XYZ file of C-alpha atoms in Angstrom:
564
model
C 105.877 70.977 74.208
C 102.951 73.409 74.564
C 100.669 70.392 75.037
C 102.969 69.010 77.761
C 103.029 72.388 79.496
C 99.215 72.543 79.552
C 98.985 68.988 80.936
C 101.475 69.764 83.736
C 100.266 73.296 84.432
C 96.520 73.044 83.776
C 95.742 74.594 87.163
C 98.052 77.585 86.513
C 96.611 77.955 83.006
C 93.033 77.870 84.409
C 93.840 80.485 87.084
C 95.560 82.692 84.496
C 92.677 82.411 82.027
C 90.102 83.143 84.787
C 92.121 86.153 86.006
C 92.487 87.575 82.483
C 88.819 86.861 81.732
C 87.573 88.636 84.878
C 89.818 91.672 84.162
C 88.525 91.907 80.583
C 84.913 91.415 81.715
C 85.141 94.056 84.505
C 86.799 96.602 82.217
C 84.365 96.048 79.319
C 81.227 95.903 81.502
C 81.999 99.075 83.473
C 83.336 100.921 80.436
C 80.016 100.348 78.637
C 78.043 101.080 81.831
C 79.629 104.505 82.378
C 79.648 105.242 78.652
C 75.902 104.575 78.194
C 74.064 104.718 81.519
C 71.503 107.556 81.805
C 72.713 108.501 85.298
C 75.974 109.769 83.825
C 74.438 111.541 80.813
C 75.317 114.996 82.204
C 78.718 113.859 83.545
C 79.562 112.609 80.038
C 78.441 115.938 78.571
C 81.421 117.491 80.393
C 83.935 114.606 80.410
C 83.231 112.549 77.283
C 84.601 108.973 77.155
C 87.441 109.747 79.632
C 84.829 109.096 82.384
C 84.403 105.464 81.231
C 88.197 104.957 80.956
C 88.718 106.233 84.512
C 85.876 104.237 86.109
C 86.575 100.942 84.250
C 90.268 101.044 85.202
C 89.246 101.847 88.826
C 87.161 98.645 88.974
C 90.095 96.587 87.685
C 92.396 98.296 90.217
C 90.028 97.270 93.014
C 89.870 93.685 91.737
C 93.665 93.337 91.482
C 94.213 95.068 94.840
C 91.939 92.374 96.291
C 94.186 89.649 94.813
C 97.676 91.087 95.404
C 97.978 89.968 99.049
C 96.640 86.416 98.619
C 99.713 84.862 96.888
C 102.026 86.088 99.683
C 99.988 84.542 102.521
C 102.494 81.695 102.781
C 100.794 80.017 105.763
C 97.493 80.020 103.848
C 99.290 78.366 100.894
C 100.857 75.766 103.212
C 97.382 75.046 104.600
C 96.008 74.626 101.047
C 98.889 72.271 100.207
C 98.066 70.246 103.302
C 94.333 70.070 102.568
C 94.934 68.922 98.994
C 97.647 66.412 99.931
C 95.449 63.751 98.305
C 95.437 65.819 95.060
C 97.950 65.098 92.326
C 101.366 66.502 93.118
C 101.308 68.598 89.924
C 98.338 70.510 91.397
C 100.141 71.129 94.709
C 103.229 72.182 92.759
C 101.184 74.892 91.016
C 100.878 76.683 94.369
C 104.630 77.323 94.136
C 103.922 79.751 91.288
C 102.434 82.123 93.879
C 105.145 84.787 93.420
C 104.787 84.690 89.626
C 101.058 85.384 90.038
C 101.818 88.111 92.623
C 104.130 89.838 90.086
C 101.539 89.467 87.312
C 98.879 91.154 89.467
C 101.388 93.911 90.355
C 102.050 94.596 86.649
C 98.282 94.759 86.070
C 98.008 97.290 88.934
C 100.749 99.404 87.324
C 98.982 99.265 83.926
C 95.520 100.173 85.269
C 97.031 102.914 87.456
C 98.571 104.485 84.322
C 95.202 104.294 82.475
C 93.374 105.722 85.518
C 95.815 108.656 85.896
C 95.778 109.550 82.175
C 91.952 109.399 82.075
C 91.699 111.672 85.140
C 94.166 114.170 83.651
C 91.803 114.432 80.662
C 88.861 114.728 83.093
C 90.536 117.598 84.987
C 91.269 119.394 81.742
C 87.619 119.047 80.636
C 86.267 120.123 84.031
C 88.504 123.204 83.760
C 87.423 124.014 80.190
C 83.724 123.653 81.099
C 84.146 125.878 84.189
C 85.823 128.608 82.109
C 83.402 128.319 79.152
C 80.944 131.222 78.704
C 79.286 130.063 75.491
C 76.059 128.831 77.114
C 76.776 125.248 75.983
C 75.531 122.282 78.080
C 78.957 121.690 79.777
C 79.173 125.436 80.617
C 75.629 125.520 82.082
C 76.227 122.317 84.104
C 79.464 123.765 85.517
C 77.667 126.897 86.810
C 74.776 125.097 88.523
C 76.272 125.471 92.006
C 75.866 129.258 91.656
C 72.031 128.868 91.699
C 72.265 126.901 94.948
C 71.876 123.530 93.236
C 74.029 120.424 93.722
C 77.285 120.770 91.831
C 78.334 118.419 89.028
C 81.687 120.016 88.195
C 83.980 119.896 91.273
C 86.032 122.844 89.941
C 84.391 126.131 90.959
C 87.193 128.580 90.144
C 88.857 129.683 86.939
C 92.261 129.678 88.678
C 92.231 125.960 89.611
C 95.274 124.062 88.289
C 96.051 120.333 88.042
C 98.703 120.804 90.778
C 96.132 122.456 93.069
C 93.677 119.532 92.675
C 96.483 116.963 93.055
C 97.731 118.343 96.378
C 94.635 119.830 98.081
C 91.836 117.331 97.428
C 91.526 113.897 99.059
C 91.418 111.991 95.709
C 94.307 114.060 94.350
C 96.586 113.681 97.358
C 95.862 109.994 97.954
C 96.253 109.345 94.216
C 99.711 110.967 94.198
C 100.773 109.018 97.326
C 99.448 105.659 95.985
C 101.228 106.208 92.656
C 104.560 107.090 94.311
C 104.280 104.025 96.582
C 103.508 101.792 93.589
C 106.471 103.180 91.604
C 108.822 102.570 94.565
C 107.527 99.044 95.129
C 107.721 97.996 91.464
C 111.192 99.474 90.848
C 112.662 98.023 94.063
C 111.440 94.512 93.198
C 113.662 94.101 90.149
C 115.849 90.994 90.369
C 119.047 93.090 90.600
C 117.845 94.970 93.705
C 116.336 91.855 95.308
C 119.569 89.901 94.856
C 122.011 92.676 95.849
C 120.048 95.029 98.134
C 117.407 92.806 99.696
C 116.843 95.303 102.540
C 115.792 98.023 100.053
C 113.267 95.618 98.510
C 112.076 94.416 101.944
C 111.431 97.856 103.449
C 109.923 99.521 100.365
C 107.544 96.572 100.014
C 106.117 97.401 103.433
C 104.795 100.643 101.949
C 101.849 98.431 100.921
C 100.233 99.555 104.221
C 100.179 103.146 102.882
C 98.925 101.861 99.512
C 95.883 100.140 101.030
C 95.126 103.046 103.408
C 95.289 105.480 100.460
C 93.149 103.213 98.281
C 90.347 103.025 100.870
C 90.333 106.835 101.417
C 90.771 107.705 97.709
C 87.086 107.688 96.688
C 85.561 109.132 99.885
C 85.216 112.733 98.587
C 83.089 111.546 95.639
C 84.301 114.166 93.139
C 82.869 112.274 90.137
C 79.084 112.545 90.354
C 75.998 111.355 88.525
C 72.290 112.265 88.457
C 70.221 110.895 91.381
C 67.541 108.224 90.770
C 64.733 110.534 91.981
C 65.883 113.374 89.727
C 66.063 111.032 86.709
C 62.397 110.100 87.143
C 61.361 113.753 87.356
C 63.605 115.111 84.597
C 64.880 112.309 82.304
C 68.180 113.582 80.872
C 67.727 112.527 77.234
C 64.418 114.423 77.014
C 65.206 117.364 79.286
C 68.890 118.161 78.588
C 68.072 120.526 75.678
C 65.977 122.787 77.966
C 68.949 123.452 80.274
C 70.640 125.600 77.627
C 67.480 127.637 77.015
C 66.756 130.740 79.118
C 63.037 130.135 79.727
C 61.466 132.492 82.307
C 57.882 131.257 81.898
C 58.316 127.476 82.024
C 55.328 125.392 80.854
C 56.932 122.017 79.981
C 57.612 119.111 82.393
C 61.412 119.631 82.323
C 61.357 122.857 84.332
C 63.124 121.403 87.334
C 66.920 121.376 87.281
C 68.595 117.950 87.594
C 70.080 116.970 90.968
C 73.363 115.159 91.426
C 74.912 112.768 93.953
C 78.333 111.197 94.488
C 79.356 107.676 93.530
C 79.880 105.959 96.919
C 83.441 104.827 97.770
C 83.655 101.070 97.425
C 87.354 100.095 97.404
C 87.072 99.003 101.046
C 84.490 96.348 100.069
C 86.985 94.760 97.687
C 90.038 94.758 99.964
C 88.560 94.233 103.456
C 88.590 90.397 103.433
C 92.147 89.988 101.972
C 93.542 92.631 104.377
C 91.962 90.831 107.392
C 93.323 87.514 106.087
C 96.788 89.036 105.713
C 96.660 90.469 109.268
C 95.793 86.970 110.529
C 98.710 85.594 108.444
C 101.149 88.065 110.076
C 99.882 87.211 113.588
C 100.391 83.507 112.773
C 103.947 84.223 111.559
C 104.778 86.052 114.820
C 103.401 83.152 116.889
C 105.356 80.544 114.865
C 108.532 82.609 115.044
C 108.348 82.755 118.850
C 108.882 78.967 119.080
C 112.405 78.228 120.274
C 115.162 77.398 117.769
C 118.374 75.779 119.023
C 121.489 76.308 116.890
C 123.311 72.983 117.365
C 126.332 73.607 115.132
C 127.971 76.541 113.349
C 130.431 75.830 110.495
C 132.399 78.547 108.716
C 133.192 77.334 105.193
C 135.706 79.000 102.830
C 134.662 82.194 100.983
C 132.683 83.297 104.082
C 129.835 80.821 103.763
C 128.082 80.177 107.073
C 126.409 76.830 107.753
C 123.826 76.785 110.549
C 122.539 73.449 111.851
C 119.385 73.894 113.941
C 116.653 72.067 115.812
C 113.080 73.180 116.487
C 110.306 71.242 118.176
C 107.819 69.763 115.681
C 109.872 70.855 112.637
C 109.353 68.490 109.678
C 110.898 69.167 106.276
C 110.939 67.666 102.783
C 113.591 67.992 100.080
C 113.561 71.227 98.081
C 111.790 73.302 100.764
C 112.892 76.654 102.210
C 112.588 78.591 105.482
C 112.552 82.265 106.489
C 115.145 83.351 109.063
C 115.121 86.389 111.356
C 117.933 87.497 113.661
C 116.527 90.014 116.212
C 120.068 91.222 117.000
C 120.249 92.623 113.440
C 116.628 93.582 112.749
C 113.296 92.720 114.311
C 111.459 93.134 111.006
C 113.661 91.527 108.356
C 112.993 87.925 107.343
C 115.150 86.328 104.654
C 114.433 83.114 102.682
C 117.015 80.303 102.578
C 116.848 76.892 100.894
C 117.226 73.969 103.290
C 120.431 72.016 102.641
C 119.799 69.163 105.080
C 117.982 65.918 104.265
C 114.673 64.960 105.971
C 116.453 61.832 107.278
C 118.860 63.944 109.385
C 118.011 64.904 112.968
C 118.612 68.621 112.328
C 117.825 71.143 109.597
C 120.483 73.343 108.015
C 121.039 76.321 105.722
C 124.157 77.664 104.005
C 124.361 81.465 103.971
C 126.704 83.419 101.708
C 127.260 87.190 101.699
C 124.555 88.772 99.513
C 123.836 92.156 101.099
C 124.145 93.954 104.450
C 121.935 91.592 106.473
C 123.802 88.389 105.510
C 127.155 90.127 106.073
C 126.127 91.189 109.590
C 124.753 87.709 110.391
C 128.037 86.061 109.342
C 129.994 88.659 111.390
C 127.865 87.957 114.489
C 128.431 84.192 114.269
C 132.147 84.625 113.550
C 132.571 86.881 116.583
C 130.376 84.979 119.069
C 132.425 83.381 121.832
C 130.041 82.076 124.498
C 126.444 82.936 123.743
C 124.743 82.056 120.461
C 122.677 84.887 118.932
C 118.941 84.181 118.915
C 117.528 82.944 115.604
C 113.839 82.789 114.666
C 112.582 80.450 111.943
C 109.315 80.434 109.983
C 108.560 77.486 107.736
C 109.264 75.200 106.009
C 107.508 76.342 102.826
C 107.276 75.086 99.256
C 106.254 71.770 97.759
C 108.643 68.871 98.235
C 110.688 67.903 95.165
C 109.817 64.223 95.478
C 109.612 63.652 91.723
C 113.375 63.062 91.701
C 112.801 59.721 93.501
C 110.327 58.491 90.867
C 112.810 57.915 88.006
C 115.222 55.010 87.500
C 117.750 57.462 86.079
C 117.908 61.129 87.134
C 119.852 63.941 85.473
C 120.166 66.815 87.959
C 121.400 70.202 86.700
C 122.328 72.947 89.169
C 123.491 76.319 87.855
C 125.089 78.946 90.121
C 123.115 79.422 93.326
C 120.622 76.872 91.943
C 122.968 74.155 93.215
C 121.815 74.724 96.836
C 118.600 72.596 96.830
C 120.527 69.656 95.356
C 122.468 69.388 98.641
C 119.239 68.225 100.283
C 118.203 66.061 97.319
C 121.562 64.260 96.900
C 121.854 63.555 100.655
C 118.266 62.298 100.844
C 118.724 60.011 97.813
C 121.851 58.561 99.410
C 120.049 57.911 102.753
C 117.124 56.264 100.939
C 119.539 54.207 98.835
C 121.394 53.001 101.968
C 118.172 52.147 103.789
C 116.762 50.308 100.715
C 113.732 52.641 100.822
C 110.849 51.261 98.709
C 109.802 54.768 97.562
C 113.181 55.246 95.833
C 113.202 53.948 92.271
C 116.508 55.670 91.404
C 119.338 53.404 90.303
C 121.644 56.018 88.795
C 122.213 59.769 89.157
C 123.990 62.133 86.779
C 124.690 65.448 88.428
C 125.814 68.502 86.435
C 127.083 71.523 88.320
C 127.631 74.749 86.368
C 129.181 77.757 88.100
C 131.401 80.768 87.431
C 133.682 80.068 90.392
C 133.544 77.380 93.048
C 134.673 79.738 95.854
C 131.259 80.434 97.360
C 130.297 76.775 96.955
C 133.345 75.140 98.563
C 130.896 73.664 101.100
C 129.161 71.864 98.220
C 132.530 70.432 97.163
C 132.887 69.027 100.688
C 129.404 67.484 100.462
C 130.231 65.825 97.107
C 133.576 64.614 98.482
C 131.832 63.117 101.532
C 129.186 61.400 99.349
C 131.929 60.145 97.017
C 133.822 58.677 99.987
C 130.709 57.003 101.487
C 129.718 55.496 98.139
C 133.219 54.168 97.503
C 133.270 52.600 101.003
C 129.996 50.757 100.414
C 131.030 49.625 96.924
C 128.458 51.878 95.204
C 130.890 54.371 93.642
C 129.045 54.245 90.298
C 125.653 55.279 91.790
C 126.517 58.985 91.342
C 128.330 60.442 88.343
C 128.879 64.153 88.549
C 130.329 66.664 86.110
C 131.557 70.093 87.181
C 131.614 72.867 84.582
C 133.535 76.016 85.444
C 132.074 78.732 83.207
C 134.166 81.617 84.583
C 137.936 80.945 84.643
C 141.205 82.697 83.904
C 144.591 81.654 82.458
C 146.243 81.125 85.868
C 143.606 78.471 86.748
C 144.011 76.877 83.296
C 147.865 76.767 83.626
C 147.570 75.261 87.114
C 145.241 72.565 85.768
C 147.558 71.842 82.803
C 150.538 71.353 85.153
C 148.673 68.876 87.357
C 146.655 67.111 84.688
C 147.742 63.612 85.688
C 146.928 63.925 89.414
C 144.098 61.648 90.606
C 142.225 64.525 92.297
C 140.910 67.648 90.576
C 143.054 70.746 91.214
C 140.083 73.145 91.408
C 137.750 71.122 93.645
C 139.886 68.321 95.098
C 137.317 65.797 93.846
C 137.811 62.531 91.960
C 135.928 63.803 88.889
C 137.811 66.436 86.925
C 136.425 69.938 86.389
C 135.537 70.777 82.779
C 136.201 74.340 81.616
C 133.422 75.982 79.641
C 129.770 75.054 79.150
C 128.337 71.547 78.683
C 127.649 70.217 75.191
C 124.165 69.001 76.060
C 123.737 66.960 72.883
C 126.722 64.748 73.702
C 125.720 64.535 77.416
C 122.198 63.356 76.523
C 123.518 60.983 73.845
C 125.876 59.373 76.410
C 123.031 58.905 78.957
C 120.729 57.492 76.227
C 123.454 55.031 75.167
C 124.095 53.933 78.781
C 120.373 53.492 79.568
C 118.680 52.505 76.272
C 115.408 51.326 77.907
C 115.071 53.728 80.854
C 112.811 56.657 81.686
C 115.133 59.539 82.579
C 113.976 62.484 84.724
C 115.806 65.743 83.949
C 115.702 68.287 86.799
C 116.945 71.857 86.572
C 117.323 74.549 89.161
C 118.722 77.457 87.186
C 117.994 80.183 84.600
C 115.239 80.110 81.975
C 117.642 80.083 78.984
C 119.168 76.828 80.232
C 115.670 75.385 80.708
C 114.917 75.952 77.008
C 118.040 74.156 75.786
C 117.460 71.227 78.193
C 113.828 70.951 77.113
C 114.959 70.871 73.473
C 117.545 68.144 74.235
C 114.907 66.065 76.084
C 112.678 66.240 73.027
C 115.469 65.412 70.546
C 116.910 62.446 72.465
C 113.636 60.755 73.486
C 112.916 57.707 71.354
C 109.560 57.419 69.570
C 109.587 53.701 70.466
C 107.772 53.450 73.866
C 110.131 50.613 74.926
C 113.241 52.765 74.501
C 114.752 55.759 76.322
C 112.523 58.722 77.256
C 113.626 62.033 78.794
C 111.160 64.020 80.928
C 112.002 67.629 81.788
C 111.139 69.120 85.199
C 112.023 72.695 86.105
C 112.059 73.195 89.851
C 111.036 76.565 91.289
C 113.032 76.967 94.475
């Protein structure tokens, strides 16, 4: 399975390996540079190896700050998908891992920030100790050089200076505190729980990135960490001349009489982040321009359990199955954009989304559409985004598994397959579909029931009732539902969903499901598609492996996890 993963995700694996390699290289190279370079001989005399830890982590912070914005430039990614449309689809699909890479870079930023802060706390402590030392040692002498009118090396010039004082009165200290607080807020508010339940909190705190980048650029301007200047190193090489600094020599006759001179390390964060920031600004301008194009809401349907269906039209809008759009409603908020999976098929003359209550914004949107009498509220749309899930059409037999909210993209896929099937589309190789729907309660997905019922009716009418077999698994149920089902067991329609196929209570026994499909299609290649949690992906992958025949002429199961 590891081999299969590498074949399918070679691009992701290459990017990951390159990213890790560059981080390791930058950290190692700059750690050794600051730990050994002659220019920082005197700085190291005061700070020790904490200097190298602080500077190496700073380089990695700059590198990752350069990368963090690139994966969220969704128009740039769409452009890349378009330009490599001749590439293999697996390569284009890798671009859908953009948010995973974004999170990975964010974790790296958090790690290097922690290293950088700890190293600088050690540095502050050592600067303080050297300033207060009166033993005539090299660190003590270097810390008093500003008193003779020379350039300073130790930025602390008072015995009363505390860590708090440096943190809140110096540019590096203050910007460092602000950047760290911003990073903590952004990382903690991006947990799945907050994103799912309080999207607005995640959305607004993430816009603190503006403060992060401003702070990052300003952070190094004061140049508190210094090294010996090139000219001074030629005149008084540190390795040869350092010992004379601790000697009180009034009548100097050697060539190390001159005191060393020091200069700041120039701020360079701006060089790393300038291009990505400009690219991101261009991306935002493009989003505003695209959003200004008129969207006409052609139909509004209120489904049970307060699920809102919006059918829309927009000039030049072209979608594929499995894609998503971002929606903004200026009446609620000018800034908030929320992602929704498209539930319409490309063959339809409109595009649609189904919106359930999942936070304040969705609740207010549903309220607005429920209350509107004459005038439709204005809706802005950006997209579509994401790679089309066309692989579904490439298999004779397809097993589609939708768990919870992961059922949404299958609305588009099932409708599209049916349209292609009706039109005898040559690109469709599918002869049979098995659809498995797992959910705690069907309430919020009553609209999906209606879709299945409509497909069931159309297929029965055209004599193709056996094209789609679906199995509904209710994983969250109580005794009243069970009693109701027991009473009406012999009715032709299911009591929970009203569909022809009965609802099964509990979780699927995947071994028996796969065995049944293998028995029904002994010589077919079966594509298994999941949109759902990672734990389910593992058990499906295992079943695919177990039930695939070693004989190339017999049944084979291929697992595909879709990232919607």
